[in-house]
């Protein structure tokens, strides 16, 4: 029979702050390096888990049903694997997870993790949950206003580094030079978060842009591929089989929007909820002011990139939000909600016609606002080359990569023979000097992208 201690969740208390190691699962490789450092500067002994490999999936399968949300399975597998590794004192270790608190399977992360801890023999390990409805992870863990401001800046700087990295790495002449610049700036920002110099935003932006511009690059034109999807699958290399680097190896340039857009989306949903369902004016005011504050810093980053002139700047959140008008209502906000549709539309409108939608298998919100919107998007933008890739424990990387390669083949054919015809219009006539049979019928752009 389970004891009372095993059934009752262990809370992270103030007494644990001094000598407990807090393990943080990896999601955003650039951003989380800075956020973990902010936790350390605030007095927590935080450590980022960088482990990869099939064993994490297998560990997750021992504790989580294979039909449960794949990101939850991966995060739990990574954490249990760390506890079993022998590298940590399990009686002096806590686990930290982030949750959006939305109406999807991800909201059960904390309960699944606590169950997995009991099953694996670690009932004494406390779990800290950071979410958008309660910034307290127990009486011993608090996100203070000072920490929250630093985390916002970490997301802004992280977005910029990620955005510029993907514009440089596919074109670098010296392999690894871009990653060295990224690593250098992560170290610089980590020092600045302890000194207050991170507030020199304009100066830092100029220095970052100059460092990336100094990377030796060729000017060969590459196919641009946008990445959208469920937040973990979109950003975490462990979840999407290192999708960004895979696309780079295949000769493409990945285009990935920043995580600040997701935070702005969550704040905007609070304002939308007030209009649709009512609520307190105070809550609406706080969300409105927070939205404006974050948009201000995002727009400053965009202006800095445009002023520099070497790189393409991301789209402001206000334009991203406006992109969905006439496509989907903003009351659709389960999972990534209308934001995912907005990202697909913004990519296509900005000339990135090739889009990979990453999603956990069986993720109902993503099937509705991703797969469910693809036909509507293609009706207006027939040149859209969208592929949805499902990730789950049984999916083999080779099958996922083949779908991506097919999408890239369609993109190259479109570039070679011209854009896909508009709906209802005849296909352009091929060069009469080339037999029509040279292009197999199954490669028709309009037929193969609807997967």
Short mmCIF file of C-alpha atoms in Angstrom, two decimals:
data_model
loop_
_atom_site.label_atom_id
_atom_site.label_comp_id
_atom_site.label_asym_id
_atom_site.label_seq_id
_atom_site.Cartn_x
_atom_site.Cartn_y
_atom_site.Cartn_z
CA UNK A 1 0.00 0.00 0.00
CA UNK A 2 1.35 3.47 -0.86
CA UNK A 3 2.24 5.56 2.16
CA UNK A 4 0.76 8.99 2.84
CA UNK A 5 4.16 10.47 1.95
CA UNK A 6 4.06 8.80 -1.46
CA UNK A 7 0.55 10.07 -2.25
CA UNK A 8 1.04 13.66 -1.13
CA UNK A 9 3.04 15.86 -3.57
CA UNK A 10 6.24 17.25 -2.08
CA UNK A 11 6.38 21.04 -2.15
CA UNK A 12 9.52 23.04 -2.84
CA UNK A 13 10.05 24.95 0.41
CA UNK A 14 12.26 27.93 1.35
CA UNK A 15 14.61 25.56 3.19
CA UNK A 16 15.31 23.74 -0.09
CA UNK A 17 16.47 26.88 -1.90
CA UNK A 18 20.01 26.76 -0.55
CA UNK A 19 21.03 23.19 -1.28
CA UNK A 20 18.59 21.73 -3.83
CA UNK A 21 19.55 21.44 -7.50
CA UNK A 22 16.67 22.41 -9.80
CA UNK A 23 16.69 20.51 -13.12
CA UNK A 24 15.23 22.36 -16.10
CA UNK A 25 14.30 20.43 -19.29
CA UNK A 26 15.55 21.81 -22.59
CA UNK A 27 13.13 23.48 -24.99
CA UNK A 28 14.78 26.62 -26.43
CA UNK A 29 18.54 26.02 -26.70
CA UNK A 30 19.48 29.72 -26.79
CA UNK A 31 16.82 31.24 -24.53
CA UNK A 32 17.00 28.65 -21.77
CA UNK A 33 20.77 29.06 -21.39
CA UNK A 34 20.09 32.66 -20.34
CA UNK A 35 16.97 31.93 -18.28
CA UNK A 36 18.78 29.29 -16.22
CA UNK A 37 21.55 31.81 -15.55
CA UNK A 38 18.90 34.30 -14.34
CA UNK A 39 17.65 31.66 -11.90
CA UNK A 40 21.20 31.18 -10.64
CA UNK A 41 21.69 34.92 -10.19
CA UNK A 42 18.48 34.89 -8.13
CA UNK A 43 19.89 32.34 -5.70
CA UNK A 44 18.65 29.04 -7.17
CA UNK A 45 20.96 26.16 -8.06
CA UNK A 46 19.51 25.56 -11.51
CA UNK A 47 20.88 23.20 -14.15
CA UNK A 48 19.74 22.80 -17.76
CA UNK A 49 19.30 19.25 -19.07
CA UNK A 50 20.98 18.88 -22.46
CA UNK A 51 20.65 15.10 -22.83
CA UNK A 52 19.37 13.62 -26.08
CA UNK A 53 18.86 10.17 -27.58
CA UNK A 54 16.31 7.39 -27.90
CA UNK A 55 16.78 6.35 -24.28
CA UNK A 56 14.84 9.46 -23.19
CA UNK A 57 11.86 8.35 -25.28
CA UNK A 58 12.10 4.83 -23.85
CA UNK A 59 12.27 6.20 -20.31
CA UNK A 60 9.20 8.30 -21.00
CA UNK A 61 7.32 5.27 -22.34
CA UNK A 62 7.93 3.44 -19.07
CA UNK A 63 6.03 6.11 -17.19
CA UNK A 64 3.66 7.80 -19.66
CA UNK A 65 1.07 6.18 -21.94
CA UNK A 66 2.18 6.34 -25.57
CA UNK A 67 -1.08 8.10 -26.54
CA UNK A 68 -0.33 10.95 -24.13
CA UNK A 69 1.10 14.26 -25.38
CA UNK A 70 4.52 13.52 -26.89
CA UNK A 71 6.19 16.65 -25.40
CA UNK A 72 5.06 15.50 -21.93
CA UNK A 73 6.52 12.06 -22.59
CA UNK A 74 9.86 13.56 -23.67
CA UNK A 75 10.13 16.01 -20.78
CA UNK A 76 9.25 13.34 -18.21
CA UNK A 77 11.61 10.86 -19.85
CA UNK A 78 14.45 13.40 -19.77
CA UNK A 79 13.85 14.16 -16.10
CA UNK A 80 13.53 10.56 -14.91
CA UNK A 81 16.64 9.68 -16.94
CA UNK A 82 18.53 12.45 -15.14
CA UNK A 83 17.44 11.19 -11.72
CA UNK A 84 18.52 7.64 -12.62
CA UNK A 85 21.87 8.77 -14.01
CA UNK A 86 23.55 8.99 -10.63
CA UNK A 87 24.78 12.53 -11.32
CA UNK A 88 22.39 14.08 -8.81
CA UNK A 89 21.52 13.52 -5.17
CA UNK A 90 17.86 12.55 -5.55
CA UNK A 91 17.20 13.71 -2.00
CA UNK A 92 18.49 17.18 -2.89
CA UNK A 93 16.99 17.59 -6.37
CA UNK A 94 13.85 19.36 -7.63
CA UNK A 95 12.30 19.47 -11.10
CA UNK A 96 10.98 22.56 -12.89
CA UNK A 97 8.45 22.54 -15.72
CA UNK A 98 6.61 25.29 -17.60
CA UNK A 99 2.89 25.09 -18.41
CA UNK A 100 0.53 27.36 -20.30
CA UNK A 101 -2.49 26.15 -18.34
CA UNK A 102 -4.55 25.80 -21.52
CA UNK A 103 -7.27 23.29 -22.34
CA UNK A 104 -5.05 20.54 -23.73
CA UNK A 105 -3.15 17.47 -22.59
CA UNK A 106 -0.13 19.61 -21.69
CA UNK A 107 -2.05 20.92 -18.68
CA UNK A 108 -1.63 17.46 -17.10
CA UNK A 109 2.19 17.63 -17.19
CA UNK A 110 2.60 18.11 -13.46
CA UNK A 111 0.27 15.24 -12.52
CA UNK A 112 1.90 12.89 -15.02
CA UNK A 113 5.34 13.84 -13.74
CA UNK A 114 4.42 13.29 -10.09
CA UNK A 115 2.95 9.91 -10.96
CA UNK A 116 6.11 9.01 -12.87
CA UNK A 117 8.24 10.02 -9.87
CA UNK A 118 6.25 7.71 -7.58
CA UNK A 119 6.44 4.82 -10.07
CA UNK A 120 10.19 5.27 -10.53
CA UNK A 121 10.94 5.40 -6.82
CA UNK A 122 11.48 9.15 -6.44
CA UNK A 123 8.40 10.33 -4.47
CA UNK A 124 10.58 12.68 -2.42
CA UNK A 125 11.48 14.86 -5.44
CA UNK A 126 9.49 18.15 -5.51
CA UNK A 127 8.07 19.54 -8.75
CA UNK A 128 7.99 23.28 -9.49
CA UNK A 129 5.41 24.43 -12.05
CA UNK A 130 5.76 27.81 -13.77
CA UNK A 131 2.63 28.78 -15.67
CA UNK A 132 0.69 31.78 -16.90
CA UNK A 133 -1.91 31.63 -14.14
CA UNK A 134 0.33 31.18 -11.09
CA UNK A 135 3.98 32.22 -11.01
CA UNK A 136 4.58 30.43 -7.71
CA UNK A 137 6.10 26.97 -7.71
CA UNK A 138 5.70 26.32 -4.01
CA UNK A 139 6.49 28.53 -1.05
CA UNK A 140 10.22 28.25 -1.74
CA UNK A 141 10.18 29.31 -5.40
CA UNK A 142 8.94 32.71 -6.53
CA UNK A 143 9.28 34.62 -9.77
CA UNK A 144 9.97 38.14 -8.50
CA UNK A 145 9.27 41.24 -10.65
CA UNK A 146 13.03 41.69 -11.09
CA UNK A 147 13.41 38.11 -12.32
CA UNK A 148 10.39 38.45 -14.60
CA UNK A 149 11.84 41.56 -16.27
CA UNK A 150 15.15 39.78 -16.86
CA UNK A 151 13.35 36.75 -18.31
CA UNK A 152 11.46 39.01 -20.73
CA UNK A 153 14.78 40.50 -21.88
CA UNK A 154 16.25 36.99 -22.18
CA UNK A 155 13.41 36.06 -24.52
CA UNK A 156 13.93 39.21 -26.61
CA UNK A 157 17.69 38.70 -26.90
CA UNK A 158 17.16 34.97 -27.49
CA UNK A 159 14.71 35.68 -30.29
CA UNK A 160 17.21 37.98 -31.96
CA UNK A 161 20.08 35.51 -31.70
CA UNK A 162 17.90 32.67 -33.05
CA UNK A 163 16.57 34.85 -35.87
CA UNK A 164 20.04 35.95 -37.01
CA UNK A 165 21.53 32.49 -36.56
CA UNK A 166 19.10 31.03 -39.08
CA UNK A 167 20.00 33.75 -41.60
CA UNK A 168 23.73 33.09 -41.27
CA UNK A 169 24.32 29.40 -40.59
CA UNK A 170 22.99 28.08 -43.96
CA UNK A 171 25.39 30.43 -45.77
CA UNK A 172 28.53 30.40 -43.59
CA UNK A 173 31.82 29.70 -45.37
CA UNK A 174 33.56 28.45 -42.22
CA UNK A 175 31.51 25.69 -40.61
CA UNK A 176 30.65 26.41 -36.99
CA UNK A 177 31.37 30.15 -37.13
CA UNK A 178 27.74 31.12 -36.58
CA UNK A 179 27.35 28.88 -33.55
CA UNK A 180 30.52 30.41 -32.07
CA UNK A 181 28.97 33.87 -32.36
CA UNK A 182 25.76 32.62 -30.71
CA UNK A 183 27.70 30.99 -27.85
CA UNK A 184 29.77 34.13 -27.37
CA UNK A 185 26.69 36.30 -27.03
CA UNK A 186 24.98 33.89 -24.64
CA UNK A 187 28.03 34.25 -22.37
CA UNK A 188 28.03 38.04 -22.75
CA UNK A 189 24.34 38.29 -21.91
CA UNK A 190 24.72 35.98 -18.92
CA UNK A 191 27.34 38.35 -17.52
CA UNK A 192 25.15 41.34 -18.27
CA UNK A 193 22.17 39.89 -16.42
CA UNK A 194 24.25 39.98 -13.24
CA UNK A 195 25.41 43.56 -13.78
CA UNK A 196 22.39 45.36 -15.22
CA UNK A 197 24.12 46.02 -18.56
CA UNK A 198 21.40 44.00 -20.32
CA UNK A 199 19.35 47.22 -20.18
CA UNK A 200 21.66 48.78 -22.81
CA UNK A 201 19.37 47.37 -25.45
CA UNK A 202 20.24 49.65 -28.36
CA UNK A 203 23.97 49.19 -27.82
CA UNK A 204 23.65 45.41 -27.52
CA UNK A 205 21.50 45.17 -30.65
CA UNK A 206 24.10 47.05 -32.70
CA UNK A 207 26.95 44.90 -31.38
CA UNK A 208 25.03 41.66 -32.04
CA UNK A 209 24.16 42.71 -35.58
CA UNK A 210 27.76 43.68 -36.34
CA UNK A 211 29.06 40.34 -35.08
CA UNK A 212 26.64 38.35 -37.23
CA UNK A 213 27.27 40.58 -40.25
CA UNK A 214 31.01 39.86 -39.91
CA UNK A 215 30.43 36.12 -40.49
CA UNK A 216 31.79 35.18 -43.92
CA UNK A 217 28.89 33.97 -46.03
CA UNK A 218 28.18 33.06 -49.62
CA UNK A 219 25.26 34.59 -51.48
CA UNK A 220 23.80 31.44 -52.98
CA UNK A 221 20.01 31.52 -53.02
CA UNK A 222 18.45 28.88 -50.78
CA UNK A 223 14.89 27.67 -50.31
CA UNK A 224 13.33 29.20 -47.21
CA UNK A 225 11.28 26.89 -45.01
CA UNK A 226 9.13 28.22 -42.19
CA UNK A 227 8.64 26.15 -39.04
CA UNK A 228 5.40 26.43 -37.08
CA UNK A 229 3.56 24.13 -34.70
CA UNK A 230 3.02 23.16 -31.08
CA UNK A 231 5.47 25.20 -29.01
CA UNK A 232 7.67 22.35 -27.75
CA UNK A 233 7.78 20.55 -31.09
CA UNK A 234 8.51 23.83 -32.86
CA UNK A 235 11.55 24.79 -30.80
CA UNK A 236 12.98 21.73 -29.01
CA UNK A 237 15.60 19.78 -31.01
CA UNK A 238 14.79 16.74 -28.85
CA UNK A 239 11.14 16.93 -29.98
CA UNK A 240 11.55 17.66 -33.69
CA UNK A 241 14.72 15.62 -34.34
CA UNK A 242 16.85 18.77 -34.66
CA UNK A 243 14.69 20.05 -37.52
CA UNK A 244 16.48 23.36 -38.05
CA UNK A 245 19.87 21.73 -38.58
CA UNK A 246 18.30 19.02 -40.76
CA UNK A 247 16.88 21.67 -43.09
CA UNK A 248 20.24 23.45 -43.21
CA UNK A 249 21.97 20.19 -44.16
CA UNK A 250 19.38 19.72 -46.93
CA UNK A 251 20.33 23.10 -48.39
CA UNK A 252 17.43 25.15 -47.01
CA UNK A 253 17.17 28.16 -44.71
CA UNK A 254 14.86 27.64 -41.72
CA UNK A 255 12.64 30.55 -40.71
CA UNK A 256 11.44 30.36 -37.10
CA UNK A 257 9.52 33.12 -35.33
CA UNK A 258 10.48 34.11 -31.80
CA UNK A 259 8.97 32.73 -28.60
CA UNK A 260 7.99 36.26 -27.56
CA UNK A 261 5.18 36.04 -30.12
CA UNK A 262 3.71 33.15 -28.11
CA UNK A 263 3.92 35.19 -24.90
CA UNK A 264 2.23 38.14 -26.61
CA UNK A 265 -0.42 35.76 -27.92
CA UNK A 266 -1.14 34.56 -24.37
CA UNK A 267 -1.45 38.15 -23.14
CA UNK A 268 -3.68 39.06 -26.07
CA UNK A 269 -5.95 36.10 -25.30
CA UNK A 270 -6.54 37.51 -21.82
CA UNK A 271 -7.79 40.73 -23.42
CA UNK A 272 -9.90 38.79 -25.92
CA UNK A 273 -11.42 36.74 -23.07
CA UNK A 274 -12.49 39.97 -21.37
CA UNK A 275 -14.33 41.04 -24.54
CA UNK A 276 -15.93 37.64 -25.09
CA UNK A 277 -16.71 36.50 -21.55
CA UNK A 278 -16.19 39.46 -19.25
CA UNK A 279 -13.91 39.60 -16.24
CA UNK A 280 -12.17 42.17 -14.08
CA UNK A 281 -11.05 45.48 -15.54
CA UNK A 282 -7.92 45.30 -13.40
CA UNK A 283 -6.84 42.03 -15.00
CA UNK A 284 -7.49 43.41 -18.45
CA UNK A 285 -5.47 46.55 -17.67
CA UNK A 286 -2.47 44.55 -16.44
CA UNK A 287 -2.50 42.35 -19.55
CA UNK A 288 -2.89 45.38 -21.83
CA UNK A 289 0.05 47.19 -20.25
CA UNK A 290 2.17 44.03 -20.32
CA UNK A 291 1.30 43.51 -23.98
CA UNK A 292 2.35 47.06 -24.86
CA UNK A 293 5.56 46.75 -22.86
CA UNK A 294 6.65 43.54 -24.62
CA UNK A 295 5.57 44.84 -28.04
CA UNK A 296 7.66 47.96 -27.48
CA UNK A 297 10.85 45.92 -27.01
CA UNK A 298 10.02 43.59 -29.87
CA UNK A 299 9.44 46.57 -32.18
CA UNK A 300 12.75 48.11 -31.06
CA UNK A 301 14.53 44.91 -32.07
CA UNK A 302 12.76 44.94 -35.45
CA UNK A 303 13.73 48.57 -36.04
CA UNK A 304 17.36 47.83 -35.17
CA UNK A 305 17.52 44.97 -37.69
CA UNK A 306 15.90 47.08 -40.42
CA UNK A 307 18.20 50.02 -39.74
CA UNK A 308 21.27 47.80 -39.96
CA UNK A 309 20.10 46.61 -43.38
CA UNK A 310 22.02 43.34 -43.65
CA UNK A 311 19.29 41.01 -42.44
CA UNK A 312 15.56 40.50 -42.91
CA UNK A 313 13.57 41.61 -39.86
CA UNK A 314 10.75 39.58 -38.27
CA UNK A 315 7.12 40.69 -38.50
CA UNK A 316 5.68 42.75 -35.61
CA UNK A 317 3.09 40.95 -33.50
CA UNK A 318 0.38 43.48 -34.46
CA UNK A 319 0.75 42.49 -38.14
CA UNK A 320 0.87 38.82 -37.21
CA UNK A 321 -2.42 39.20 -35.36
CA UNK A 322 -4.05 41.01 -38.29
CA UNK A 323 -3.05 38.25 -40.72
CA UNK A 324 -5.78 35.88 -39.48
CA UNK A 325 -8.66 38.25 -40.14
CA UNK A 326 -11.09 36.44 -42.40
CA UNK A 327 -9.49 33.05 -41.76
CA UNK A 328 -10.11 32.10 -38.13
CA UNK A 329 -11.71 33.72 -35.10
CA UNK A 330 -9.50 34.82 -32.22
CA UNK A 331 -11.70 32.88 -29.84
CA UNK A 332 -9.90 29.77 -31.15
CA UNK A 333 -7.14 29.66 -28.57
CA UNK A 334 -6.67 26.07 -27.42
CA UNK A 335 -3.03 25.09 -27.74
CA UNK A 336 -1.33 27.53 -30.11
CA UNK A 337 -4.77 28.58 -31.39
CA UNK A 338 -5.08 31.33 -33.96
CA UNK A 339 -1.37 32.16 -33.58
CA UNK A 340 -0.36 29.02 -35.49
CA UNK A 341 -2.64 29.93 -38.39
CA UNK A 342 -1.32 33.50 -38.25
CA UNK A 343 2.27 32.27 -38.47
CA UNK A 344 1.53 30.18 -41.56
CA UNK A 345 -0.21 33.12 -43.23
CA UNK A 346 2.54 35.59 -42.31
CA UNK A 347 5.22 33.29 -43.72
CA UNK A 348 3.41 32.89 -47.04
CA UNK A 349 2.61 36.60 -47.27
CA UNK A 350 6.28 37.42 -46.70
CA UNK A 351 7.40 35.08 -49.50
CA UNK A 352 8.20 31.97 -47.46
CA UNK A 353 5.85 29.60 -49.27
CA UNK A 354 7.27 26.39 -47.80
CA UNK A 355 6.02 25.60 -44.29
CA UNK A 356 6.56 22.66 -41.94
CA UNK A 357 3.90 22.26 -39.28
CA UNK A 358 5.29 20.22 -36.39
CA UNK A 359 2.78 18.62 -34.08
CA UNK A 360 2.49 15.82 -31.53
CA UNK A 361 0.49 12.90 -32.87
CA UNK A 362 -3.13 13.18 -31.77
CA UNK A 363 -2.87 16.82 -30.72
CA UNK A 364 -6.47 17.90 -31.34
CA UNK A 365 -5.91 21.69 -31.09
CA UNK A 366 -3.09 21.52 -33.63
CA UNK A 367 -5.06 19.33 -36.01
CA UNK A 368 -7.84 21.90 -36.02
CA UNK A 369 -5.85 25.11 -36.33
CA UNK A 370 -3.06 23.63 -38.46
CA UNK A 371 -4.24 20.77 -40.68
CA UNK A 372 -7.79 22.08 -40.51
CA UNK A 373 -6.72 25.44 -41.93
CA UNK A 374 -4.37 24.25 -44.66
CA UNK A 375 -7.00 23.90 -47.37
CA UNK A 376 -8.43 27.34 -46.61
CA UNK A 377 -4.96 28.84 -46.78
CA UNK A 378 -4.16 27.07 -50.05
CA UNK A 379 -7.42 28.21 -51.61
CA UNK A 380 -6.20 31.80 -51.29
CA UNK A 381 -2.48 31.08 -51.66
CA UNK A 382 -2.15 28.16 -54.12
CA UNK A 383 1.64 28.54 -54.07
CA UNK A 384 1.67 27.42 -50.43
CA UNK A 385 3.71 24.26 -49.96
CA UNK A 386 2.69 23.05 -46.48
CA UNK A 387 3.52 19.72 -44.91
CA UNK A 388 2.33 18.54 -41.49
CA UNK A 389 4.74 16.24 -39.66
CA UNK A 390 3.49 14.24 -36.67
CA UNK A 391 5.92 13.24 -33.93
CA UNK A 392 5.31 10.40 -31.49
CA UNK A 393 7.29 7.56 -29.85
CA UNK A 394 6.66 5.13 -32.71
CA UNK A 395 7.38 7.54 -35.58
CA UNK A 396 10.73 6.81 -37.21
CA UNK A 397 12.94 9.76 -38.12
CA UNK A 398 13.43 8.38 -41.63
CA UNK A 399 9.70 8.64 -42.40
CA UNK A 400 9.58 12.20 -41.09
CA UNK A 401 12.67 13.15 -43.06
CA UNK A 402 11.22 11.65 -46.24
CA UNK A 403 8.14 13.86 -45.90
CA UNK A 404 10.39 16.87 -45.45
CA UNK A 405 12.49 15.90 -48.48
CA UNK A 406 9.34 15.57 -50.56
CA UNK A 407 8.30 19.05 -49.51
CA UNK A 408 11.74 20.38 -50.48
CA UNK A 409 11.51 18.59 -53.84
CA UNK A 410 8.19 20.31 -54.50
CA UNK A 411 9.76 23.64 -53.55
CA UNK A 412 12.65 23.15 -55.97
CA UNK A 413 10.31 22.14 -58.80
CA UNK A 414 8.21 25.23 -58.17
CA UNK A 415 11.29 27.45 -58.30
CA UNK A 416 12.49 25.78 -61.49
CA UNK A 417 9.21 25.77 -63.42
CA UNK A 418 7.46 28.76 -61.88
CA UNK A 419 4.87 29.29 -59.17
CA UNK A 420 1.89 27.00 -58.86
CA UNK A 421 -1.13 28.24 -60.83
CA UNK A 422 -3.99 29.96 -59.06
CA UNK A 423 -7.03 27.88 -58.22
CA UNK A 424 -9.21 27.25 -61.26
CA UNK A 425 -6.54 28.35 -63.77
CA UNK A 426 -4.77 26.00 -66.19
CA UNK A 427 -1.19 24.95 -65.58
CA UNK A 428 1.49 26.84 -67.51
CA UNK A 429 2.69 25.08 -70.65
CA UNK A 430 6.11 23.51 -70.24
CA UNK A 431 8.99 24.31 -72.53
CA UNK A 432 8.21 22.43 -75.76
CA UNK A 433 11.82 21.32 -76.01
CA UNK A 434 11.36 19.19 -72.88
CA UNK A 435 9.02 16.17 -72.89
CA UNK A 436 6.16 16.52 -70.44
CA UNK A 437 6.99 13.06 -69.11
CA UNK A 438 10.22 14.45 -67.65
CA UNK A 439 8.17 15.68 -64.69
CA UNK A 440 6.21 12.82 -63.11
CA UNK A 441 2.54 13.54 -62.54
CA UNK A 442 2.80 12.71 -58.85
CA UNK A 443 5.05 15.71 -58.37
CA UNK A 444 2.28 18.13 -59.19
CA UNK A 445 2.64 20.85 -56.53
CA UNK A 446 -1.05 21.02 -55.76
CA UNK A 447 -1.38 17.26 -55.28
CA UNK A 448 1.65 16.41 -53.20
CA UNK A 449 1.60 19.17 -50.59
CA UNK A 450 -1.79 18.16 -49.19
CA UNK A 451 -0.58 15.34 -46.95
#
